[in-house]
CSV table of C-alpha atoms in Angstrom, one decimal:
chain,number,residue,atom,x,y,z
A,1,MET,CA,42.7,10.7,63.1
A,2,SER,CA,43.6,13.7,61.0
A,3,GLY,CA,45.3,12.7,57.7
A,4,SER,CA,43.7,9.2,57.6
A,5,ASN,CA,40.5,7.9,56.2
A,6,GLU,CA,38.7,7.1,59.5
A,7,LEU,CA,35.3,7.4,57.9
A,8,GLY,CA,36.1,4.9,55.1
A,9,GLU,CA,37.7,2.4,57.5
A,10,PHE,CA,34.7,2.6,59.8
A,11,LEU,CA,32.2,2.1,57.0
A,12,ARG,CA,34.2,-0.9,55.6
A,13,SER,CA,34.4,-2.5,59.1
A,14,ARG,CA,30.7,-2.3,59.6
A,15,ARG,CA,29.9,-3.4,56.0
A,16,ALA,CA,32.1,-6.4,56.5
A,17,VAL,CA,30.1,-7.8,59.4
A,18,LEU,CA,26.7,-7.6,57.7
A,19,ARG,CA,25.5,-10.7,55.8
A,20,PRO,CA,23.1,-10.3,52.8
A,21,GLU,CA,20.4,-12.3,54.7
A,22,ASP,CA,20.7,-9.8,57.6
A,23,VAL,CA,19.3,-7.1,55.4
A,24,GLY,CA,17.0,-9.1,53.2
A,25,ILE,CA,19.2,-9.5,50.2
A,26,PRO,CA,19.5,-12.9,48.6
A,27,GLY,CA,23.0,-14.3,48.8
A,28,TYR,CA,24.1,-16.1,45.7
A,29,GLY,CA,27.3,-18.2,45.6
A,30,VAL,CA,30.5,-17.9,47.5
A,31,ARG,CA,31.7,-14.4,48.2
A,32,ARG,CA,35.4,-13.6,48.1
A,33,VAL,CA,35.2,-11.3,51.1
A,34,PRO,CA,32.7,-11.3,54.0
A,35,GLY,CA,29.9,-8.9,54.3
A,36,LEU,CA,27.9,-6.7,51.9
A,37,ARG,CA,29.3,-5.4,48.7
A,38,ARG,CA,29.6,-1.7,48.2
A,39,GLU,CA,26.8,-1.6,45.7
A,40,GLU,CA,24.5,-3.5,48.0
A,41,LEU,CA,25.0,-1.1,50.8
A,42,ALA,CA,24.6,1.8,48.5
A,43,MET,CA,21.2,0.4,47.3
A,44,LEU,CA,20.0,0.0,50.9
A,45,ALA,CA,21.1,3.5,51.8
A,46,GLY,CA,19.5,5.0,48.6
A,47,VAL,CA,22.8,6.5,47.2
A,48,SER,CA,24.6,5.7,44.0
A,49,PRO,CA,27.4,3.1,44.2
A,50,THR,CA,29.9,5.6,42.8
A,51,TYR,CA,29.1,8.1,45.5
A,52,TYR,CA,29.3,5.5,48.2
A,53,ALA,CA,32.6,4.3,46.8
A,54,ARG,CA,34.0,7.9,47.0
A,55,LEU,CA,32.9,8.0,50.7
A,56,GLU,CA,34.8,4.9,51.5
A,57,GLN,CA,37.8,6.1,49.6
A,58,GLY,CA,37.9,9.4,51.5
A,59,LEU,CA,37.3,11.3,48.3
A,60,SER,CA,34.0,12.9,49.5
A,61,THR,CA,34.0,14.9,52.7
A,62,ASN,CA,30.7,16.8,52.5
A,63,ALA,CA,28.1,14.1,52.9
A,64,SER,CA,24.8,15.5,54.1
A,65,GLU,CA,23.3,14.5,57.4
A,66,ALA,CA,20.5,12.7,55.5
A,67,VAL,CA,23.0,10.5,53.6
A,68,ILE,CA,24.9,9.7,56.8
A,69,ALA,CA,21.6,8.9,58.6
A,70,SER,CA,20.6,6.5,55.7
A,71,LEU,CA,24.0,4.8,55.9
A,72,ALA,CA,23.6,4.4,59.7
A,73,GLN,CA,20.2,2.8,59.2
A,74,ALA,CA,21.4,0.5,56.4
A,75,LEU,CA,24.4,-0.6,58.5
A,76,GLN,CA,22.1,-1.2,61.5
A,77,LEU,CA,24.3,0.8,63.8
A,78,GLY,CA,23.7,1.2,67.5
A,79,THR,CA,23.3,4.6,69.1
A,80,ASP,CA,27.0,5.1,70.0
A,81,GLU,CA,28.0,3.9,66.5
A,82,GLN,CA,25.6,6.3,64.9
A,83,ALA,CA,27.0,9.2,66.9
A,84,HIS,CA,30.6,8.1,66.0
A,85,LEU,CA,29.7,8.0,62.3
A,86,PHE,CA,28.3,11.5,62.4
A,87,ASN,CA,31.5,12.7,64.2
A,88,LEU,CA,33.6,11.2,61.4
A,89,ALA,CA,31.5,12.4,58.5
A,90,ARG,CA,30.1,15.8,59.6
A,91,PRO,CA,31.7,18.5,57.5
A,92,LYS,CA,33.7,21.3,59.2
A,93,ARG,CA,31.2,24.1,59.9
A,94,SER,CA,33.9,26.7,60.5
A,95,PRO,CA,37.4,27.1,59.1
A,96,ARG,CA,38.6,28.1,62.5
A,97,ARG,CA,39.0,25.2,64.9
A,98,ARG,CA,39.9,25.3,68.6
A,99,ALA,CA,43.5,24.4,69.2
A,100,PRO,CA,43.8,21.0,71.1
A,101,ILE,CA,44.8,21.2,74.7
A,102,LYS,CA,48.3,19.7,75.2
A,103,HIS,CA,48.5,19.7,79.0
A,104,ASP,CA,45.1,19.5,80.6
A,105,HIS,CA,44.2,20.1,84.2
A,106,ALA,CA,41.2,19.2,86.3
A,107,ARG,CA,39.3,22.1,87.8
A,108,GLU,CA,39.9,22.7,91.5
A,109,GLY,CA,36.2,22.1,92.2
A,110,MET,CA,36.2,18.7,90.5
A,111,LEU,CA,39.3,17.7,92.6
A,112,ARG,CA,37.6,18.8,95.8
A,113,LEU,CA,34.5,16.8,94.8
A,114,VAL,CA,36.4,13.5,94.3
A,115,HIS,CA,38.3,14.0,97.5
A,116,SER,CA,35.1,14.7,99.4
A,117,ILE,CA,33.8,11.1,98.6
A,118,GLY,CA,36.8,9.4,100.1
A,119,ASP,CA,35.0,6.1,100.8
A,120,ILE,CA,34.2,5.7,97.1
A,121,PRO,CA,37.0,5.2,94.5
A,122,ALA,CA,36.9,8.0,92.0
A,123,VAL,CA,39.3,9.0,89.1
A,124,ILE,CA,39.2,12.1,86.9
A,125,LEU,CA,40.0,11.4,83.3
A,126,GLY,CA,40.9,13.9,80.5
A,127,ARG,CA,39.9,13.8,76.9
A,128,ARG,CA,42.6,11.2,76.1
A,129,SER,CA,41.9,8.9,79.1
A,130,GLU,CA,44.8,10.5,81.0
A,131,VAL,CA,44.5,10.7,84.7
A,132,LEU,CA,44.0,14.3,85.9
A,133,GLY,CA,43.4,13.3,89.5
A,134,TRP,CA,42.0,10.7,91.9
A,135,ASN,CA,41.1,10.3,95.5
A,136,GLU,CA,43.1,8.1,97.7
A,137,LEU,CA,40.8,5.1,97.3
A,138,GLY,CA,40.7,5.5,93.5
A,139,HIS,CA,44.4,5.5,93.4
A,140,ARG,CA,44.8,2.5,95.6
A,141,LEU,CA,42.2,0.6,93.5
A,142,VAL,CA,43.6,1.2,90.0
A,143,ALA,CA,47.3,2.2,90.4
A,144,GLY,CA,48.7,1.7,93.8
A,145,HIS,CA,52.1,0.9,92.3
A,146,LEU,CA,52.3,4.5,91.1
A,147,ALA,CA,53.0,7.7,93.1
A,148,PHE,CA,49.8,9.3,94.3
A,149,ASP,CA,50.9,12.7,92.8
A,150,SER,CA,51.7,11.2,89.4
A,151,PRO,CA,48.7,12.9,87.7
A,152,GLU,CA,50.4,16.2,88.5
A,153,HIS,CA,53.4,15.4,86.3
A,154,VAL,CA,52.0,16.5,83.0
A,155,LEU,CA,54.8,15.2,80.9
A,156,ASP,CA,54.3,11.5,82.0
A,157,ARG,CA,51.1,11.4,83.9
A,158,PRO,CA,49.3,8.0,83.9
A,159,ASN,CA,46.9,7.1,81.1
A,160,MET,CA,44.3,4.5,81.8
A,161,THR,CA,44.4,3.1,78.3
A,162,ARG,CA,48.2,3.0,78.0
A,163,MET,CA,48.4,1.3,81.4
A,164,LEU,CA,45.9,-1.3,80.4
A,165,PHE,CA,47.9,-2.4,77.4
A,166,LEU,CA,51.5,-1.7,78.4
A,167,ASP,CA,51.7,-1.9,82.2
A,168,GLU,CA,52.0,-5.5,83.5
A,169,HIS,CA,50.6,-4.6,87.0
A,170,THR,CA,47.5,-3.1,85.4
A,171,LYS,CA,47.0,-6.1,83.1
A,172,GLU,CA,47.0,-8.3,86.2
A,173,LEU,CA,44.4,-6.1,87.9
A,174,TYR,CA,41.5,-7.3,85.8
A,175,ARG,CA,40.2,-10.9,85.9
A,176,GLU,CA,38.5,-10.4,82.5
A,177,TRP,CA,41.3,-8.5,80.8
A,178,ASP,CA,40.1,-9.2,77.2
A,179,GLU,CA,36.7,-7.7,78.0
A,180,GLU,CA,38.3,-4.7,79.6
A,181,ALA,CA,40.7,-4.2,76.7
A,182,GLU,CA,37.9,-4.2,74.1
A,183,ARG,CA,35.9,-1.7,76.3
A,184,ALA,CA,38.9,0.6,76.5
A,185,VAL,CA,39.5,0.6,72.7
A,186,ALA,CA,35.8,1.1,72.0
A,187,SER,CA,35.8,4.2,74.3
A,188,LEU,CA,39.0,5.5,72.7
A,189,ARG,CA,37.4,5.2,69.3
A,190,VAL,CA,34.6,7.5,70.5
A,191,LEU,CA,37.2,10.0,71.8
A,192,SER,CA,39.1,9.9,68.5
A,193,GLY,CA,35.9,10.6,66.6
A,194,ARG,CA,35.2,13.6,68.7
A,195,ASN,CA,38.7,14.9,68.6
A,196,GLN,CA,40.0,14.1,65.1
A,197,ASP,CA,42.5,16.9,65.0
A,198,ASP,CA,44.2,16.2,68.4
A,199,PRO,CA,47.8,15.3,67.7
A,200,GLU,CA,48.4,14.0,71.3
A,201,LEU,CA,45.5,11.6,70.9
A,202,ALA,CA,46.9,10.5,67.5
A,203,THR,CA,50.3,9.9,69.2
A,204,LEU,CA,48.7,7.8,71.8
A,205,VAL,CA,47.0,5.6,69.2
A,206,GLY,CA,50.2,5.3,67.3
A,207,GLU,CA,52.3,4.3,70.3
A,208,LEU,CA,49.8,1.6,71.4
A,209,SER,CA,49.5,0.3,67.8
A,210,VAL,CA,53.3,-0.1,67.7
A,211,LYS,CA,53.9,-1.5,71.2
A,212,SER,CA,50.8,-3.7,71.7
A,213,ALA,CA,49.7,-6.4,69.2
A,214,GLU,CA,46.5,-6.8,71.2
A,215,PHE,CA,45.7,-3.1,70.9
A,216,CYS,CA,46.5,-3.1,67.2
A,217,LYS,CA,44.1,-6.0,66.6
A,218,LEU,CA,41.3,-4.5,68.5
A,219,TRP,CA,41.7,-1.0,67.0
A,220,ALA,CA,41.5,-2.5,63.5
A,221,ARG,CA,38.0,-3.9,64.4
A,222,HIS,CA,36.7,-0.4,65.1
A,223,PRO,CA,34.6,-1.2,68.2
A,224,VAL,CA,32.6,1.9,69.3
A,225,ASP,CA,31.0,2.2,72.7
A,226,ARG,CA,30.8,5.2,75.1
A,227,CYS,CA,31.1,2.7,78.0
A,228,VAL,CA,29.4,4.9,80.6
A,229,SER,CA,28.4,2.2,83.0
A,230,GLY,CA,28.9,-1.5,83.7
A,231,MET,CA,30.9,-3.9,85.8
A,232,LYS,CA,34.7,-4.3,86.3
A,233,LEU,CA,36.0,-7.6,87.8
A,234,PHE,CA,39.3,-6.9,89.7
A,235,GLN,CA,41.9,-9.2,91.1
A,236,HIS,CA,43.4,-6.6,93.5
A,237,PRO,CA,46.9,-7.3,94.9
A,238,GLU,CA,45.8,-6.2,98.4
A,239,VAL,CA,42.2,-7.5,98.8
A,240,GLY,CA,41.8,-10.1,96.1
A,241,GLU,CA,38.6,-10.5,94.0
A,242,LEU,CA,36.6,-7.4,93.8
A,243,ASP,CA,33.4,-6.9,91.6
A,244,LEU,CA,32.6,-3.2,91.2
A,245,GLY,CA,30.1,-1.3,89.2
A,246,PHE,CA,31.2,1.8,87.5
A,247,GLU,CA,29.6,5.0,86.3
A,248,VAL,CA,31.1,7.7,84.1
A,249,LEU,CA,30.0,11.2,85.0
A,250,THR,CA,30.4,13.9,82.5
A,251,PRO,CA,30.3,17.6,83.5
A,252,PRO,CA,28.1,19.9,81.4
A,253,ASP,CA,31.0,21.8,79.8
A,254,ASP,CA,33.2,21.2,76.8
A,255,SER,CA,36.3,20.1,78.7
A,256,GLY,CA,36.0,16.5,77.7
A,257,HIS,CA,36.7,15.6,81.4
A,258,ARG,CA,35.0,12.6,83.0
A,259,ILE,CA,34.7,11.3,86.5
A,260,LEU,CA,35.0,7.5,86.8
A,261,VAL,CA,33.3,6.3,90.0
A,262,TYR,CA,33.3,2.7,91.3
A,263,THR,CA,30.7,1.2,93.6
A,264,ALA,CA,30.4,-2.1,95.3
A,265,ALA,CA,28.2,-4.5,93.5
A,266,THR,CA,28.0,-7.1,96.3
A,267,VAL,CA,28.3,-7.3,100.0
A,268,GLU,CA,31.7,-9.0,99.5
A,269,ALA,CA,32.9,-6.1,97.4
A,270,ALA,CA,31.8,-3.6,99.9
A,271,SER,CA,33.8,-5.5,102.6
A,272,ALA,CA,36.8,-5.6,100.3
A,273,LEU,CA,36.6,-1.8,99.7
A,274,GLU,CA,36.4,-1.2,103.5
A,275,LEU,CA,39.5,-3.4,103.9
A,276,LEU,CA,41.3,-1.4,101.2
A,277,VAL,CA,40.4,1.8,103.1
A,278,ARG,CA,41.8,0.4,106.4
A,279,GLU,CA,44.9,-0.8,104.7
A,280,GLY,CA,45.5,2.7,103.4
A,281,GLU,CA,44.9,4.2,106.9
A,282,ARG,CA,47.6,1.9,108.3
A,283,GLN,CA,50.3,3.1,105.9
A,284,PRO,CA,52.1,6.3,107.0
A,285,VAL,CA,52.1,9.2,104.6
A,286,GLY,CA,55.0,9.0,102.1
A,287,SER,CA,55.7,5.4,102.7
A,288,VAL,CA,56.6,2.9,100.0
A,289,VAL,CA,55.0,-0.5,100.4
A,290,GLY,CA,55.8,-3.7,98.6
A,291,ARG,CA,53.2,-5.5,96.5
A,292,GLY,CA,54.6,-9.0,97.0
A,293,ASP,CA,56.3,-9.1,93.7
A,294,GLY,CA,59.1,-6.6,94.4
A,295,ALA,CA,57.4,-3.7,92.8
A,296,PRO,CA,56.9,-0.6,95.0
A,297,ARG,CA,53.5,0.9,95.8
A,298,PHE,CA,53.6,4.5,97.0
A,299,ARG,CA,51.3,6.4,99.3
A,300,ARG,CA,51.2,10.1,99.6
């Protein structure tokens, strides 16, 4: 984030995972540290070792797009990693930058959209993975232990990444929590690269780094992935095992908002979602229902 050397840390993390034999360089003897040496990567990228060292040290902030493209190729970066590298390294094109949005809100049309697909779980996320809204099934799927209207409380609204690392109920929700955690951190890295001057996002990263050793370890590895589709394996407190595909839909504006939509991947998952709908219909509006572990689950 702003004030730190994100570019240098990312370059070092990717240089450390490349072996000389991966890039056609003979490896002689035992290396004190893993990965390529600075001068080896500089040679592959066609830049001077001194210039590359300045990039890693955060002493050069105006690298051309051609240099960054050469580094991306030398580091064998994937598509999302290349985009992240450009976000970190691209020079500021204007001295005037848009002020970050502190308390974001979903558009009314987007809220109507997710509520209109009530038989499909959907969650609206902001630029920091905070929940801006959800339909009833989305709420019951990912955060039934929270109040339905909690996204409306801007000072302490739910945040999907914070819940994944700091909320025990959310941790228990995923059968493959380690995979889910890495995916969340990889996505947060993308968001941080796009919004380097967002103090609220920096605060979130700082909070998680202090409160979660798992997050701190993953963050230091610099995983980068937009995570726009895939599978999530749930262990839901009401309906048990639930395998759902997910898609992230991004509106064509600059809001940074995303709609996270879940779909049944199997016949069993479809039946479980139908059961979750019926369970919700049986609960009266405003009721508080136990989860079996003493924790409340609210329904609007």
